[in-house]
mmCIF file with all atom_site columns, N, CA and C in Angstrom:
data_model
loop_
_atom_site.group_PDB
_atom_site.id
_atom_site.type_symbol
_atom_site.label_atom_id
_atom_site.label_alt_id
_atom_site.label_comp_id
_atom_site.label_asym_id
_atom_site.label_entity_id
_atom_site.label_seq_id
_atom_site.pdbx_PDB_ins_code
_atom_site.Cartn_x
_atom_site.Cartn_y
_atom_site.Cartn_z
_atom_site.occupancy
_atom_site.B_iso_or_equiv
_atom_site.pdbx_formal_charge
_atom_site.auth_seq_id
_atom_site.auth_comp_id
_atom_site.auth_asym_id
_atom_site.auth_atom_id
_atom_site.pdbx_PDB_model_num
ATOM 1   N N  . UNK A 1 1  ? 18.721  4.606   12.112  1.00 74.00 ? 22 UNK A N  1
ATOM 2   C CA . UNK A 1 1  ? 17.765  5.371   11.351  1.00 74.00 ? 22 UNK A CA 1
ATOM 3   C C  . UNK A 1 1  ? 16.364  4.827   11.639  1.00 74.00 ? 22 UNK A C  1
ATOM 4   N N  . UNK A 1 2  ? 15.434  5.481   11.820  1.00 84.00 ? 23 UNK A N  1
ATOM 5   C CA . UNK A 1 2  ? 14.165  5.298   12.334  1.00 84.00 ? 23 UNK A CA 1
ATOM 6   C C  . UNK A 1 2  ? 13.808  4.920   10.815  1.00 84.00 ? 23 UNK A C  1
ATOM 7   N N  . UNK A 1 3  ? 12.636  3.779   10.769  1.00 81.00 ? 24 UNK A N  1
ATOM 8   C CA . UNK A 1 3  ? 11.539  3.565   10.055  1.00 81.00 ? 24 UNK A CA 1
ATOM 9   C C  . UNK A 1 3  ? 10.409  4.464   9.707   1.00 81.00 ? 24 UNK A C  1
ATOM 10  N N  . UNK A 1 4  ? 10.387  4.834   8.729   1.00 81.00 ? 25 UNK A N  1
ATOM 11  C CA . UNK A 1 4  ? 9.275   5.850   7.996   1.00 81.00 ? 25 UNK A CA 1
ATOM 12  C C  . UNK A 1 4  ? 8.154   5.090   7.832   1.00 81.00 ? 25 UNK A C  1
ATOM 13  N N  . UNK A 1 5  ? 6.563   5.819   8.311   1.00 85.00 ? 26 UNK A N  1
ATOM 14  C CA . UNK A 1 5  ? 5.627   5.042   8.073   1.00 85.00 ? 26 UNK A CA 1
ATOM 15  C C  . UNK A 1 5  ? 5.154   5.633   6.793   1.00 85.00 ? 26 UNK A C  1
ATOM 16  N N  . UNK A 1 6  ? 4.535   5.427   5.783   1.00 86.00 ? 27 UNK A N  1
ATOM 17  C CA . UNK A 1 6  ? 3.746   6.315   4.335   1.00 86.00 ? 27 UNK A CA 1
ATOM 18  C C  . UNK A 1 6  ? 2.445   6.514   5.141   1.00 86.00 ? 27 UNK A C  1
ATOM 19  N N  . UNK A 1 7  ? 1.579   7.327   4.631   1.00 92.00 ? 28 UNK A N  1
ATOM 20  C CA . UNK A 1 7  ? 0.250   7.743   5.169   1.00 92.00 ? 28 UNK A CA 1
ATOM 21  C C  . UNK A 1 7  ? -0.315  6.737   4.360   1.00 92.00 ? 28 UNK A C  1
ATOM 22  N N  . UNK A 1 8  ? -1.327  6.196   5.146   1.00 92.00 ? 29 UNK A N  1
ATOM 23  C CA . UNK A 1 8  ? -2.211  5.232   4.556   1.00 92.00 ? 29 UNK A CA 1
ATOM 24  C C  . UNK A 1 8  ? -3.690  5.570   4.263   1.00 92.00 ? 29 UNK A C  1
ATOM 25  N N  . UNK A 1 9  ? -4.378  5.818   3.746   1.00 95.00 ? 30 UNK A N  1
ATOM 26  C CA . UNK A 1 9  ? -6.130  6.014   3.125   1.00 95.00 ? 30 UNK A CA 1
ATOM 27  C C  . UNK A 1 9  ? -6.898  4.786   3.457   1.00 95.00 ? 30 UNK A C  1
ATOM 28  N N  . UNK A 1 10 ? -7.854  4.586   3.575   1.00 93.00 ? 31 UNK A N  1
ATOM 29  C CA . UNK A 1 10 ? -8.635  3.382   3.258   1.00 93.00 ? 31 UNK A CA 1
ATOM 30  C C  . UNK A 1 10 ? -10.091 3.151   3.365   1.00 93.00 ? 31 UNK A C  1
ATOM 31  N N  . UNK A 1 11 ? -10.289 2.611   2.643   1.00 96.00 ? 32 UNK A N  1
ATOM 32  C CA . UNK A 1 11 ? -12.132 2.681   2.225   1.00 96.00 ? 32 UNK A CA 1
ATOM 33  C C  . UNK A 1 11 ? -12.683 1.492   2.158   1.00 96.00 ? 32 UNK A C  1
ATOM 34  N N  . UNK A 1 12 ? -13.494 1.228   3.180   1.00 95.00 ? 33 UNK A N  1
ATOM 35  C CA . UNK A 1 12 ? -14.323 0.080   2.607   1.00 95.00 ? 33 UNK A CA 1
ATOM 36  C C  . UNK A 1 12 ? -15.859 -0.300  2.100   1.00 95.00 ? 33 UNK A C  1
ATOM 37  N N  . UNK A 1 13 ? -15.863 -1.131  1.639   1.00 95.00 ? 34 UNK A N  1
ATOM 38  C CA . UNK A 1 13 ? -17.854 -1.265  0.854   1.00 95.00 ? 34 UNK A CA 1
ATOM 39  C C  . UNK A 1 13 ? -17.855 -2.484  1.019   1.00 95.00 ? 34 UNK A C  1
ATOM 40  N N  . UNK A 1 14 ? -18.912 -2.982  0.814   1.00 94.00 ? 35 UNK A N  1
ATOM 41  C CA . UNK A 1 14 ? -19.594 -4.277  0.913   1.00 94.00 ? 35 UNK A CA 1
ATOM 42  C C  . UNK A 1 14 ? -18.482 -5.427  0.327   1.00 94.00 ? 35 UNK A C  1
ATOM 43  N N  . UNK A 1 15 ? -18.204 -4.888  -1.018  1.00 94.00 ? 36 UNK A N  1
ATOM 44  C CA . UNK A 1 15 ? -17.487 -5.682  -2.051  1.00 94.00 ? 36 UNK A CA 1
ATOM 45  C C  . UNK A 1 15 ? -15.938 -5.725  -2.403  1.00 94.00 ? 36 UNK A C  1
ATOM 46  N N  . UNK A 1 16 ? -15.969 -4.469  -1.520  1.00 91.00 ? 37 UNK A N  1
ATOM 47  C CA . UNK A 1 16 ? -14.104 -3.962  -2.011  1.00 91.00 ? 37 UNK A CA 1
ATOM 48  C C  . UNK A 1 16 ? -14.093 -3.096  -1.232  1.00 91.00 ? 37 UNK A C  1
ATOM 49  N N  . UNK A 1 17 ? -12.405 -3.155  -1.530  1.00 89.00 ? 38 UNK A N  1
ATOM 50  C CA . UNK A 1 17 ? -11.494 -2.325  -0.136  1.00 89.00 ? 38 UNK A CA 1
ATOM 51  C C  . UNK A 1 17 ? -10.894 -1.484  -0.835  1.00 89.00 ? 38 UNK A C  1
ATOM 52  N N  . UNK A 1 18 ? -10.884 -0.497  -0.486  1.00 92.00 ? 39 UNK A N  1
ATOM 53  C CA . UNK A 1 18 ? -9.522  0.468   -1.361  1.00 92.00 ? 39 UNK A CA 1
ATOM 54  C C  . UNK A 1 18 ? -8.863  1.010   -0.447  1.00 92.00 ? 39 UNK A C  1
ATOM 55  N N  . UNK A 1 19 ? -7.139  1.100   -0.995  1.00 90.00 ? 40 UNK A N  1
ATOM 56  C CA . UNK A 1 19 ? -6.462  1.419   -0.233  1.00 90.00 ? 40 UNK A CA 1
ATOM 57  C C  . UNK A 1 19 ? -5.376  2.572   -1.069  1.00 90.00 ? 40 UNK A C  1
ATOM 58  N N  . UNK A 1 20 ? -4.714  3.642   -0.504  1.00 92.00 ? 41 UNK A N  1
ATOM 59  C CA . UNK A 1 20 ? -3.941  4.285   -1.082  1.00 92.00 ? 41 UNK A CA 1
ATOM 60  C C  . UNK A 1 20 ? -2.840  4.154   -0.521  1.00 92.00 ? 41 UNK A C  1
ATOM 61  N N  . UNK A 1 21 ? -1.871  4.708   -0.357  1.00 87.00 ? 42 UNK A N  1
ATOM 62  C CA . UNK A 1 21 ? -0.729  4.472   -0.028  1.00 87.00 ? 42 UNK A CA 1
ATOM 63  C C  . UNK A 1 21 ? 0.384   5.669   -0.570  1.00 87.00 ? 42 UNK A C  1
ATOM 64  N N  . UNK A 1 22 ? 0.723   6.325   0.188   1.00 89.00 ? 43 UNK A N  1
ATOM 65  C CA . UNK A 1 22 ? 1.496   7.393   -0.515  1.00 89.00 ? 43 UNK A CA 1
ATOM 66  C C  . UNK A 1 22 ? 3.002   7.775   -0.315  1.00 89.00 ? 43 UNK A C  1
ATOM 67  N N  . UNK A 1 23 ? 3.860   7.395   -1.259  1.00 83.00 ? 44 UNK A N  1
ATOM 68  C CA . UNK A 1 23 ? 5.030   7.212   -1.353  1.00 83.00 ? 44 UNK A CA 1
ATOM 69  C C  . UNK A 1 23 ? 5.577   8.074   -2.324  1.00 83.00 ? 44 UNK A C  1
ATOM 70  N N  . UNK A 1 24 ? 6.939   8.555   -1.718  1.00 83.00 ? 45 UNK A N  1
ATOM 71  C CA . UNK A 1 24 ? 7.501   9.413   -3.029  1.00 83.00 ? 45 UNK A CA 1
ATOM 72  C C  . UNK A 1 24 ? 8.845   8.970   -3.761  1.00 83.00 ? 45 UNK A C  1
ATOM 73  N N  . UNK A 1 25 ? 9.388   8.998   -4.409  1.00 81.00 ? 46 UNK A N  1
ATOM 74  C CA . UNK A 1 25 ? 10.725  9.171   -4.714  1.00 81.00 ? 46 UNK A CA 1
ATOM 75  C C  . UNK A 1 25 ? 11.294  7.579   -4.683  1.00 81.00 ? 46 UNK A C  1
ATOM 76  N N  . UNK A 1 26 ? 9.974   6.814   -5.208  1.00 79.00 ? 47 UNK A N  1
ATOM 77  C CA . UNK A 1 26 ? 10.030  5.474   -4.842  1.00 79.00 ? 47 UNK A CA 1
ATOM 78  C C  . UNK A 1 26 ? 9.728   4.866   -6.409  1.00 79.00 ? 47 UNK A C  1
ATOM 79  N N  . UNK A 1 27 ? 10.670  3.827   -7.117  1.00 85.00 ? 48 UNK A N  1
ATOM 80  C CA . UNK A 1 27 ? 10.526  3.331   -8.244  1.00 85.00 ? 48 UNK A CA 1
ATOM 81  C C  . UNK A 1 27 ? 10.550  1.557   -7.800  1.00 85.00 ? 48 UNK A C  1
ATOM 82  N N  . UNK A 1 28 ? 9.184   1.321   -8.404  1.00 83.00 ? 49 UNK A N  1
ATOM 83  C CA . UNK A 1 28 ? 8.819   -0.236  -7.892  1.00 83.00 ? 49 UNK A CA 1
ATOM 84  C C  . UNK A 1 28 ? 8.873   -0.760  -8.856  1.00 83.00 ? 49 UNK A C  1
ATOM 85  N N  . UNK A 1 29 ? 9.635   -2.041  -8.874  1.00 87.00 ? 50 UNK A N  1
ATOM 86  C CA . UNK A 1 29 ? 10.492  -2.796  -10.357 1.00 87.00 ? 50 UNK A CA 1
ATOM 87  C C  . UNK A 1 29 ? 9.325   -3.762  -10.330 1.00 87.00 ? 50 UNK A C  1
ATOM 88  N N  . UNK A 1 30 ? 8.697   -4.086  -8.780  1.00 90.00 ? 51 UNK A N  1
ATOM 89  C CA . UNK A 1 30 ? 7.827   -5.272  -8.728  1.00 90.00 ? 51 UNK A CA 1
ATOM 90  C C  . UNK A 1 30 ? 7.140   -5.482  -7.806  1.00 90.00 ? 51 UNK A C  1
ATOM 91  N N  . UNK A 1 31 ? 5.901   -5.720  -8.442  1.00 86.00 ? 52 UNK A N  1
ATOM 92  C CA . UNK A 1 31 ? 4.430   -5.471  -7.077  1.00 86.00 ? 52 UNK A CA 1
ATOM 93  C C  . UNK A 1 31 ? 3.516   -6.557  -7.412  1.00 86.00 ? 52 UNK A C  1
ATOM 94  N N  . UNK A 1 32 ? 3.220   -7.287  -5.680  1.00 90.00 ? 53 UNK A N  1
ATOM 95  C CA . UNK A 1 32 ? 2.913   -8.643  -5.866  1.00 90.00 ? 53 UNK A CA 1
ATOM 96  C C  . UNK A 1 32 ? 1.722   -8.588  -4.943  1.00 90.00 ? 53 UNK A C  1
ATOM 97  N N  . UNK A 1 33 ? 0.230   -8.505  -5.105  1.00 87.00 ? 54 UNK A N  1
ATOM 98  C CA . UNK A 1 33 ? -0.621  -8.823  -4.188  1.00 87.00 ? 54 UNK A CA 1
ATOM 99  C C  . UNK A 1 33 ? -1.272  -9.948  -4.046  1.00 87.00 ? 54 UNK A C  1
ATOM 100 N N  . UNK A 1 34 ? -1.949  -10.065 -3.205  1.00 89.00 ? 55 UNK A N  1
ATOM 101 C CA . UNK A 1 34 ? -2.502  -11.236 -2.415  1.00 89.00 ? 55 UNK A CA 1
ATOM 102 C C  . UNK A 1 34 ? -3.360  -11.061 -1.796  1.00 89.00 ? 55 UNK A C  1
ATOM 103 N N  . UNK A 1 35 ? -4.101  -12.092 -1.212  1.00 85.00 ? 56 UNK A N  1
ATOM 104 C CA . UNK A 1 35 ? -5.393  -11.817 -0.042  1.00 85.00 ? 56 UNK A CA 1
ATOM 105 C C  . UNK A 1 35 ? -4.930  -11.313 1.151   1.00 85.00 ? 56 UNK A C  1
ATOM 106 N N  . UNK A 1 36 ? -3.544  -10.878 1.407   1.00 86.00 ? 57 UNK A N  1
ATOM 107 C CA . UNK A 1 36 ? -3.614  -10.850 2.869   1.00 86.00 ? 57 UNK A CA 1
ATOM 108 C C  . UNK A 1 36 ? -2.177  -9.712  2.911   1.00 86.00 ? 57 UNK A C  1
ATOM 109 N N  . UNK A 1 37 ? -1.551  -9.551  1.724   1.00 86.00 ? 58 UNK A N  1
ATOM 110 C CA . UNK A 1 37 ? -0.037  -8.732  1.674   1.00 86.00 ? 58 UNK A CA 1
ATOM 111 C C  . UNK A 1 37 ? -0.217  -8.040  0.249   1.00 86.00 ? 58 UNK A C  1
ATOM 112 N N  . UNK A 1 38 ? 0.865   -7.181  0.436   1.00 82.00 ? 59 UNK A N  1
ATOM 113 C CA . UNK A 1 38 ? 0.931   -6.369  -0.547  1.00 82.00 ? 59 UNK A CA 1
ATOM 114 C C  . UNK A 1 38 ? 2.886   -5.708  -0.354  1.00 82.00 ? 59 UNK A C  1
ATOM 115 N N  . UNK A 1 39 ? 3.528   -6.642  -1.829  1.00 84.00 ? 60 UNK A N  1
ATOM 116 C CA . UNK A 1 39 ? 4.810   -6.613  -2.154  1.00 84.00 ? 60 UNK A CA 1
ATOM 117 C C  . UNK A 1 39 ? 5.148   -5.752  -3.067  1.00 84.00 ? 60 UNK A C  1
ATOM 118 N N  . UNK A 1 40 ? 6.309   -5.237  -2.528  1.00 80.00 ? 61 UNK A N  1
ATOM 119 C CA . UNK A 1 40 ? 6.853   -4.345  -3.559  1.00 80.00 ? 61 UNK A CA 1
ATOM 120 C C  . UNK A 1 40 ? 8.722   -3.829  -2.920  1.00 80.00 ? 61 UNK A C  1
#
């Protein structure tokens, strides 16, 4: 089975990054960020 990529968004500014991430049919018990990852 092939690996699904999610569509990714992303914005940056001087001060902050924003990122979206778009997933469906997906229930996250637990989400862990960091400077450098993003768990779930």
């Amino acid at each position: 089975m092939a690996v699904r990529q999610p569509p990714v968004i992303w914005a940056q500014r001087e001060s902050f990054l924003f990122v979206t991430i778009e997933i469906d049919d997906v229930k996250i018990e637990d989400l862990t960020a960091d400077s450098s990852k993003l768990h779930f």
